[in-house]
Each structure stands twice: as structure tokens, then as C-alpha cells.
CSV table of C-alpha atoms in Angstrom, one decimal:
chain,number,residue,atom,x,y,z
A,27,MET,CA,54.6,-34.4,-32.2
A,28,LYS,CA,52.2,-32.0,-33.9
A,29,SER,CA,51.7,-34.4,-36.8
A,30,GLY,CA,50.9,-37.2,-34.2
A,31,ILE,CA,48.2,-35.0,-32.6
A,32,VAL,CA,46.7,-34.3,-36.0
A,33,PHE,CA,46.7,-38.1,-36.7
A,34,ILE,CA,45.0,-38.9,-33.4
A,35,LYS,CA,42.4,-36.2,-34.0
A,36,ALA,CA,41.8,-37.7,-37.5
A,37,VAL,CA,41.3,-41.2,-36.0
A,38,LEU,CA,39.0,-39.9,-33.3
A,39,LEU,CA,36.9,-38.1,-36.0
A,40,LEU,CA,36.7,-41.2,-38.1
A,41,LEU,CA,35.8,-43.3,-35.1
A,42,CYS,CA,33.0,-40.8,-34.2
A,43,SER,CA,31.7,-41.0,-37.7
A,44,TRP,CA,31.6,-44.8,-37.5
A,45,LEU,CA,29.8,-44.7,-34.2
A,46,ALA,CA,27.3,-42.2,-35.7
A,47,ALA,CA,26.8,-44.4,-38.7
A,48,GLY,CA,26.3,-47.4,-36.4
A,49,SER,CA,23.8,-45.5,-34.3
A,50,ALA,CA,21.9,-44.4,-37.4
A,51,PHE,CA,21.9,-48.0,-38.6
A,52,ALA,CA,20.6,-49.2,-35.3
A,53,GLN,CA,17.8,-46.6,-35.4
A,54,SER,CA,16.8,-47.4,-38.9
A,55,ALA,CA,16.6,-51.1,-38.0
A,56,GLY,CA,14.4,-50.2,-35.0
A,57,GLY,CA,11.0,-49.8,-36.7
A,58,HIS,CA,8.5,-52.5,-36.0
A,59,TRP,CA,5.0,-53.7,-37.1
A,60,ASP,CA,1.9,-53.5,-35.0
A,61,PHE,CA,-1.3,-55.2,-36.0
A,62,GLY,CA,-4.9,-54.1,-35.5
A,63,VAL,CA,-8.5,-54.7,-36.6
A,64,TYR,CA,-11.2,-52.0,-37.0
A,65,GLY,CA,-14.9,-52.6,-37.6
A,66,ASN,CA,-18.2,-50.7,-37.9
A,67,LEU,CA,-21.6,-51.4,-39.3
A,68,PHE,CA,-20.1,-51.7,-42.8
A,69,GLY,CA,-17.6,-54.4,-41.9
A,70,ALA,CA,-14.2,-54.9,-40.5
A,71,ARG,CA,-10.7,-54.7,-41.9
A,72,GLU,CA,-7.3,-55.7,-40.6
A,73,TYR,CA,-4.5,-53.2,-40.7
A,74,GLN,CA,-0.8,-53.0,-40.0
A,75,VAL,CA,1.1,-50.1,-38.6
A,76,TRP,CA,4.7,-49.4,-39.2
A,77,VAL,CA,6.0,-47.7,-36.1
A,78,PRO,CA,9.2,-45.9,-37.1
A,79,ALA,CA,12.6,-46.1,-35.4
A,80,GLY,CA,12.9,-43.7,-32.5
A,81,TYR,CA,9.1,-43.4,-31.9
A,82,GLU,CA,8.3,-41.7,-28.7
A,83,ALA,CA,4.8,-41.4,-27.2
A,84,SER,CA,5.5,-37.8,-26.2
A,85,LYS,CA,6.3,-36.7,-29.8
A,86,PRO,CA,3.4,-36.5,-32.3
A,87,LEU,CA,4.3,-37.8,-35.7
A,88,PRO,CA,2.7,-37.5,-39.2
A,89,VAL,CA,0.7,-40.5,-40.5
A,90,LEU,CA,0.6,-41.9,-44.0
A,91,LEU,CA,-2.3,-44.2,-44.9
A,92,VAL,CA,-1.2,-46.5,-47.8
A,93,LEU,CA,-3.8,-48.3,-49.8
A,94,HIS,CA,-2.6,-51.4,-51.7
A,95,GLY,CA,-3.7,-52.5,-55.2
A,96,CYS,CA,-5.4,-55.7,-56.2
A,97,VAL,CA,-3.8,-59.1,-55.3
A,98,ASN,CA,-1.7,-57.3,-52.8
A,99,GLY,CA,-1.5,-56.6,-49.1
A,100,PRO,CA,0.3,-54.6,-46.4
A,101,ASN,CA,3.6,-56.6,-46.4
A,102,LEU,CA,4.0,-56.6,-50.2
A,103,MET,CA,2.9,-53.0,-50.4
A,104,GLY,CA,5.4,-52.0,-47.7
A,105,GLU,CA,8.2,-53.9,-49.5
A,106,ALA,CA,7.3,-52.6,-53.0
A,107,SER,CA,7.1,-49.0,-51.9
A,108,GLY,CA,9.8,-48.8,-49.4
A,109,PHE,CA,7.8,-46.4,-47.3
A,110,ASN,CA,8.9,-48.1,-44.1
A,111,ASP,CA,12.6,-47.3,-44.7
A,112,VAL,CA,11.7,-43.6,-45.5
A,113,ALA,CA,9.5,-43.5,-42.3
A,114,ASP,CA,12.5,-44.7,-40.2
A,115,VAL,CA,14.6,-41.9,-41.5
A,116,GLU,CA,12.0,-39.1,-41.7
A,117,GLY,CA,9.9,-40.1,-38.6
A,118,PHE,CA,6.3,-40.8,-39.6
A,119,ILE,CA,3.8,-43.6,-39.0
A,120,VAL,CA,2.7,-45.7,-41.9
A,121,VAL,CA,-0.7,-47.5,-41.9
A,122,TYR,CA,-1.5,-50.3,-44.3
A,123,PRO,CA,-5.2,-51.5,-44.3
A,124,ARG,CA,-5.9,-55.0,-45.8
A,125,GLN,CA,-8.8,-55.6,-48.1
A,126,ASN,CA,-10.7,-58.8,-47.2
A,127,VAL,CA,-10.9,-61.6,-49.8
A,128,THR,CA,-14.5,-62.0,-48.7
A,129,SER,CA,-15.2,-58.4,-49.8
A,130,ASN,CA,-13.3,-58.8,-53.1
A,131,PRO,CA,-11.8,-62.1,-54.3
A,132,THR,CA,-8.8,-60.3,-55.7
A,133,ARG,CA,-8.4,-58.0,-52.7
A,134,CYS,CA,-9.3,-54.9,-54.8
A,135,TRP,CA,-10.8,-51.9,-52.9
A,136,ASN,CA,-14.4,-51.6,-54.2
A,137,TRP,CA,-14.0,-48.0,-55.3
A,138,GLN,CA,-16.6,-48.3,-58.1
A,139,LEU,CA,-19.5,-49.0,-55.7
A,140,PRO,CA,-21.6,-46.0,-54.6
A,141,ILE,CA,-21.8,-47.3,-51.1
A,142,ASN,CA,-18.0,-46.8,-50.8
A,143,GLN,CA,-18.0,-43.3,-52.5
A,144,ALA,CA,-19.7,-41.4,-49.7
A,145,ARG,CA,-18.6,-40.0,-46.4
A,146,GLY,CA,-19.5,-42.2,-43.4
A,147,SER,CA,-20.4,-45.1,-45.7
A,148,GLY,CA,-18.9,-48.4,-46.8
A,149,GLU,CA,-15.2,-49.0,-47.1
A,150,ALA,CA,-14.5,-45.2,-46.9
A,151,SER,CA,-15.9,-45.2,-43.4
A,152,ILE,CA,-13.8,-48.2,-42.4
A,153,LEU,CA,-10.6,-46.6,-43.7
A,154,ALA,CA,-11.5,-43.3,-41.9
A,155,GLY,CA,-12.2,-45.4,-38.7
A,156,ILE,CA,-8.7,-47.0,-39.0
A,157,VAL,CA,-7.2,-43.5,-39.1
A,158,ASP,CA,-9.2,-42.6,-36.0
A,159,ALA,CA,-8.0,-45.8,-34.2
A,160,VAL,CA,-4.4,-45.0,-35.0
A,161,LYS,CA,-4.8,-41.4,-33.8
A,162,ALA,CA,-6.2,-42.8,-30.5
A,163,GLY,CA,-3.4,-45.4,-30.1
A,164,TYR,CA,-0.3,-43.5,-31.1
A,165,ALA,CA,1.2,-40.0,-30.8
A,166,VAL,CA,-0.1,-38.4,-34.0
A,167,ASP,CA,0.0,-34.9,-35.4
A,168,PRO,CA,-3.6,-34.4,-36.6
A,169,ARG,CA,-2.5,-31.6,-39.0
A,170,ARG,CA,-0.2,-34.0,-40.9
A,171,ILE,CA,-2.3,-37.0,-41.9
A,172,TYR,CA,-1.9,-38.1,-45.5
A,173,VAL,CA,-3.2,-40.8,-47.9
A,174,THR,CA,-1.8,-42.5,-50.9
A,175,GLY,CA,-2.5,-45.7,-52.9
A,176,ILE,CA,-1.9,-47.5,-56.2
A,177,SER,CA,-4.4,-48.8,-58.8
A,178,ALA,CA,-7.6,-49.7,-56.9
A,179,GLY,CA,-6.0,-48.1,-53.9
A,180,GLY,CA,-5.3,-45.0,-56.0
A,181,ALA,CA,-8.9,-44.7,-56.9
A,182,MET,CA,-9.9,-45.3,-53.3
A,183,THR,CA,-7.4,-42.5,-52.4
A,184,SER,CA,-9.5,-40.1,-54.5
A,185,ILE,CA,-12.5,-41.0,-52.5
A,186,MET,CA,-10.8,-40.4,-49.2
A,187,LEU,CA,-9.4,-37.1,-50.3
A,188,ALA,CA,-12.8,-36.0,-51.7
A,189,CYS,CA,-14.9,-37.0,-48.8
A,190,TYR,CA,-12.5,-36.5,-45.9
A,191,SER,CA,-10.8,-33.2,-46.6
A,192,ASP,CA,-11.1,-32.4,-42.9
A,193,VAL,CA,-9.0,-35.4,-42.1
A,194,PHE,CA,-6.2,-35.5,-44.7
A,195,ALA,CA,-3.8,-32.7,-45.3
A,196,ALA,CA,-2.9,-33.9,-48.8
A,197,GLY,CA,-2.6,-37.1,-50.9
A,198,ALA,CA,-1.1,-38.9,-53.8
A,199,ILE,CA,-2.8,-41.0,-56.5
A,200,HIS,CA,-0.6,-43.6,-58.2
A,201,SER,CA,-1.9,-45.3,-61.3
A,202,GLY,CA,-5.5,-44.7,-60.2
A,203,GLY,CA,-8.4,-42.5,-61.2
A,204,MET,CA,-10.6,-39.7,-60.2
A,205,TYR,CA,-13.4,-39.6,-57.7
A,206,LYS,CA,-16.5,-41.5,-58.9
A,207,GLY,CA,-14.7,-42.4,-62.1
A,208,ALA,CA,-17.2,-45.3,-62.3
A,209,THR,CA,-20.3,-46.2,-60.3
A,210,THR,CA,-20.9,-49.8,-61.5
A,211,VAL,CA,-18.7,-52.8,-62.0
A,212,SER,CA,-19.1,-52.7,-65.8
A,213,GLY,CA,-18.4,-49.0,-65.7
A,214,SER,CA,-15.2,-49.6,-63.9
A,215,ALA,CA,-14.1,-52.0,-66.6
A,216,TYR,CA,-14.7,-49.4,-69.2
A,217,ALA,CA,-12.9,-46.7,-67.2
A,218,LEU,CA,-9.8,-48.9,-66.8
A,219,LEU,CA,-9.8,-49.5,-70.5
A,220,ALA,CA,-10.6,-46.1,-71.9
A,221,GLY,CA,-11.1,-43.6,-69.1
A,222,SER,CA,-14.2,-42.5,-67.2
A,223,ILE,CA,-17.3,-41.6,-69.2
A,224,TYR,CA,-18.0,-38.9,-66.6
A,225,SER,CA,-16.8,-35.3,-66.8
A,226,PRO,CA,-13.9,-34.4,-64.4
A,227,GLU,CA,-15.5,-31.0,-63.9
A,228,SER,CA,-18.8,-32.5,-62.9
A,229,ASN,CA,-17.1,-35.1,-60.7
A,230,GLY,CA,-15.0,-32.3,-59.2
A,231,LYS,CA,-18.1,-30.7,-57.9
A,232,LEU,CA,-19.4,-34.0,-56.5
A,233,ALA,CA,-16.1,-34.5,-54.7
A,234,TRP,CA,-16.4,-31.0,-53.2
A,235,GLN,CA,-19.9,-31.8,-52.1
A,236,CYS,CA,-18.9,-35.1,-50.5
A,237,SER,CA,-16.6,-33.5,-47.9
A,238,GLY,CA,-18.2,-33.2,-44.5
A,239,SER,CA,-16.2,-30.1,-43.7
A,240,PRO,CA,-18.3,-26.9,-43.4
A,241,SER,CA,-15.6,-25.1,-45.4
A,242,PRO,CA,-13.8,-27.6,-47.7
A,243,ARG,CA,-10.2,-26.5,-48.2
A,244,PRO,CA,-8.0,-26.6,-51.2
A,245,LEU,CA,-6.3,-30.0,-51.1
A,246,PRO,CA,-2.8,-30.6,-52.5
A,247,VAL,CA,-2.7,-33.7,-54.7
A,248,LEU,CA,0.1,-35.6,-56.4
A,249,VAL,CA,-0.8,-37.8,-59.5
A,250,PHE,CA,1.6,-40.4,-60.7
A,251,HIS,CA,1.0,-42.5,-63.9
A,252,GLY,CA,2.9,-44.5,-66.5
A,253,SER,CA,2.3,-43.5,-70.2
A,254,ALA,CA,2.2,-47.2,-71.2
A,255,ASP,CA,-0.1,-48.4,-68.4
A,256,ALA,CA,-2.3,-51.1,-70.1
A,257,THR,CA,-4.2,-51.9,-66.9
A,258,VAL,CA,-5.4,-48.4,-66.0
A,259,ASN,CA,-5.4,-46.2,-69.0
A,260,PRO,CA,-3.3,-43.1,-68.4
A,261,VAL,CA,-6.2,-40.9,-69.3
A,262,ASN,CA,-7.5,-41.8,-65.8
A,263,GLY,CA,-4.5,-39.9,-64.3
A,264,GLN,CA,-5.3,-36.8,-66.4
A,265,GLN,CA,-8.9,-37.0,-65.4
A,266,ALA,CA,-7.9,-37.1,-61.7
A,267,VAL,CA,-5.8,-34.0,-62.2
A,268,ARG,CA,-8.7,-32.1,-63.8
A,269,GLN,CA,-11.2,-33.4,-61.2
A,270,PHE,CA,-9.1,-32.2,-58.3
A,271,LEU,CA,-8.3,-28.9,-59.9
A,272,GLN,CA,-12.1,-28.4,-60.2
A,273,THR,CA,-12.6,-29.5,-56.6
A,274,ASN,CA,-10.0,-27.1,-55.4
A,275,ASP,CA,-11.5,-24.3,-57.5
A,276,LEU,CA,-14.7,-24.7,-55.6
A,277,ALA,CA,-12.9,-25.3,-52.3
A,278,ASP,CA,-11.0,-22.0,-52.1
A,279,ASP,CA,-14.1,-19.7,-52.2
A,280,GLY,CA,-17.2,-21.9,-52.8
A,281,LEU,CA,-17.5,-20.6,-56.4
A,282,ASP,CA,-16.8,-22.2,-59.8
A,283,ASN,CA,-14.9,-19.2,-61.0
A,284,ASP,CA,-11.7,-20.6,-62.4
A,285,SER,CA,-9.7,-19.2,-59.5
A,286,VAL,CA,-7.7,-22.5,-59.8
A,287,LYS,CA,-6.9,-22.9,-63.5
A,288,TYR,CA,-6.4,-26.1,-65.6
A,289,VAL,CA,-3.2,-24.6,-67.0
A,290,PRO,CA,0.1,-25.8,-65.6
A,291,THR,CA,2.3,-23.1,-64.1
A,292,SER,CA,5.4,-25.0,-65.2
A,293,THR,CA,6.2,-28.1,-67.1
A,294,ILE,CA,9.5,-29.8,-66.4
A,295,ALA,CA,11.2,-32.7,-68.3
A,296,GLY,CA,13.2,-35.1,-66.3
A,297,GLN,CA,15.4,-38.2,-66.9
A,298,VAL,CA,16.4,-41.0,-64.6
A,299,PRO,CA,20.1,-41.7,-65.3
A,300,GLY,CA,20.0,-45.0,-67.3
A,301,GLY,CA,16.2,-45.1,-66.8
A,302,ARG,CA,13.0,-43.5,-67.9
A,303,ALA,CA,12.2,-40.0,-69.0
A,304,TYR,CA,9.3,-38.3,-67.3
A,305,THR,CA,7.3,-35.0,-67.4
A,306,VAL,CA,6.2,-33.0,-64.4
A,307,LYS,CA,3.4,-30.5,-64.6
A,308,ASN,CA,2.9,-28.1,-61.7
A,309,TYR,CA,-0.3,-26.3,-60.9
A,310,THR,CA,0.1,-23.6,-58.4
A,311,TYR,CA,-2.3,-21.5,-56.3
A,312,GLY,CA,-1.4,-18.8,-53.9
A,313,GLY,CA,2.3,-19.3,-54.5
A,314,LYS,CA,2.2,-23.0,-53.6
A,315,THR,CA,2.0,-26.2,-55.7
A,316,LEU,CA,-1.6,-27.4,-55.4
A,317,VAL,CA,-1.5,-30.2,-57.9
A,318,GLN,CA,1.5,-32.0,-59.3
A,319,ASP,CA,1.3,-34.4,-62.2
A,320,TYR,CA,4.0,-37.0,-63.0
A,321,LEU,CA,3.8,-38.9,-66.3
A,322,VAL,CA,6.5,-41.5,-66.6
A,323,HIS,CA,7.2,-42.3,-70.3
A,324,GLY,CA,7.1,-45.9,-71.3
A,325,MET,CA,6.2,-47.2,-67.8
A,326,GLY,CA,3.4,-49.7,-67.4
A,327,HIS,CA,1.2,-50.3,-64.4
A,328,ALA,CA,3.8,-50.1,-61.7
A,329,TRP,CA,5.1,-48.4,-58.6
A,330,SER,CA,7.8,-46.2,-60.1
A,331,GLY,CA,11.4,-46.4,-58.9
A,332,SER,CA,11.0,-49.6,-56.7
A,333,ASN,CA,14.0,-51.8,-56.6
A,334,SER,CA,12.1,-54.6,-54.8
A,335,GLY,CA,11.8,-56.8,-57.9
A,336,LEU,CA,8.2,-57.5,-57.0
A,337,PRO,CA,5.4,-57.5,-59.7
A,338,PHE,CA,3.9,-54.1,-60.6
A,339,THR,CA,7.2,-52.3,-59.8
A,340,ASP,CA,9.5,-50.5,-62.2
A,341,PRO,CA,13.1,-49.7,-61.1
A,342,GLN,CA,13.7,-47.5,-64.1
A,343,GLY,CA,11.2,-44.8,-63.2
A,344,PRO,CA,11.7,-41.9,-60.8
A,345,ASP,CA,11.5,-42.7,-57.1
A,346,ALA,CA,7.8,-42.3,-56.5
A,347,THR,CA,8.2,-43.1,-52.8
A,348,LEU,CA,10.6,-40.3,-52.1
A,349,ILE,CA,8.8,-37.9,-54.4
A,350,THR,CA,5.5,-38.7,-52.7
A,351,TRP,CA,6.8,-38.1,-49.2
A,352,LEU,CA,8.6,-34.9,-50.2
A,353,PHE,CA,5.4,-33.6,-51.7
A,354,LEU,CA,3.3,-34.5,-48.7
A,355,LYS,CA,5.5,-33.9,-45.7
A,356,ASP,CA,5.2,-30.1,-45.4
A,357,GLN,CA,1.4,-29.9,-46.1
A,358,LEU,CA,-0.6,-29.0,-43.1
A,359,ARG,CA,-4.4,-29.3,-42.6
């Protein structure tokens, strides 16, 4: 009799676990797309919002702005990165703006044009306006708004972080470059090939000056790059690291006094089982990681760790999507 009771309890426990798994599956399948358009004096852009499973209008959620690369768009970016799946589990809103083909024939964000490199101007103002529209239309935690992007979207991410430190709590630059890495079309071609001709230290000061906040704050930044990237030379990733370290050095007390140092606090070697090796450099400030730099050995111009099979993805690298979210999620503005 006792063994029968134990057996029944075991069956009930197993049944409960199945029901819980089914409920979790139903919840993860419950996210959906919303569509919007935002425009101002500088133009208009469509955007798509992934509203995660279990969204409630009474519960403010973090927001992640995701900027696609060239010849890309919201749907492909969502599939390549897998951010929507993570959002369903973790509970955050994902926003994907779409570059117009009329603004750039290959749908690249025009990060190299000065009009787009200033607060309240050009594409930067449109992207900031999209964030404002999402804040007005959904339950959003204003302390937890983040931005990330790849390639041209990565370079545009640098602009948003530099010029809107009062909006974004942190960000991640994938296969991109530093703020104002180029200021002309020909200059951008050179930067992609060999790195920016500008000093990361000088541009770090320009980034600090671009912020509209009366007291720009130290901004946590993650940089991800492949060592074999033939589209965006990996030196661009290193310049982005140096630029944001300089920006943060100024942001903590308004002085260029090396309070934030360009010396990694720790360097860690990693290896994906059956995949690529990678190196992580951590730069800490005040006991917290302020800048984190991932270099994936042998990887080209790709979103690391994606199993989508889409172009510009590499399943052998570390999971950039999960790493990005884990870096961002606890950062508060």
C-alpha cells in the first residue's frame, strides 16, 4: 500500500512537471509583433515591437532597441539574434527600427554622416523618437532602456550611447565601431578597411560632449567582434573600447584624469565546446564591470552563436545574444 502511494505521488509530480512545461511553452509562444511608424523633421522610419509573452500593462518592462546591419531588417535581425525568444523568457520588450531603402539603398544606417552624429538631429533623433513612442505606448521601466546593433547598426549604437546617455542605461556594439569613427562616406570606407583615422581619446571627449545630460554618467558598454572580420576591421572594436573608456573617464567626474583606465582588470580565455575560442577583457570601475570586450578568434563579420543559418551569423561562436542580455539586464540608469 505504501509503495502504491509513493507511485501515485511520483505520477502526480511528473504530471505537474508536464503541466508546468506546457504552461511555459504556451507562454513562450505567446509573444507577438506590433508595428509602428515614427517621424519628425528629419524623416520617418517604420519599426517593429516584439511584445513578450505574459506582457501586462501594469508591469513596466525593460526595453532593448536593436539596430540591424546593412541589407537587413527587423524580421531577419530578430531571427538571426534570437532576442525575441530570450525576451519571452526574461520579460523585456524588443524594438527593431527599419532603415528606409530611400535613405540608404542597402538599408545601412548612415552613421558616417555628421547630421546623424548629434543629439536631436538626423537618424539619431528618429531612433530616440521611436524609443519615446514605445515608452508612451507600453509599460516601460525608464531606468532599464538599452541599445545594441551590429555592423552599421553597431556604429549607430555608439552614436546613441554617446548622445543619449540620459536615455540608455547601457549598450552593446557588435562588429561596429566607435563614435564618429568617420565623418564622410569615403572616410567610412577607410575605417571599415583599416580602422578610423581619428583618435579614440579625442572622439571619447566628443562623445561625452554630445550627451544632453547635464551630468553625463559612466555608461556600461559591451563590445563584440570577430578577429577575422574582413568587412569591419577588428581594430574598430578596439577603438570603440578605448573611446568609451575615455568617455567614461570624463563622465565620472568631468575630468580627463585617468580615473577610468585603459588597462583590463581581468583577461579571460574561453572556448565554445566544438566551436571557437574567445578572449574577454573586463574593465572595472567602482567594483563593477564598466566595459567588457569580447574578441572571437577566427570569426568573420557575424552575429556570434546564432543557429539561424542566416548570412552574417556564426553558430561556432559564444552566444552573443545571451551574453548581451546578461550584461545589460541589471544595468540601471
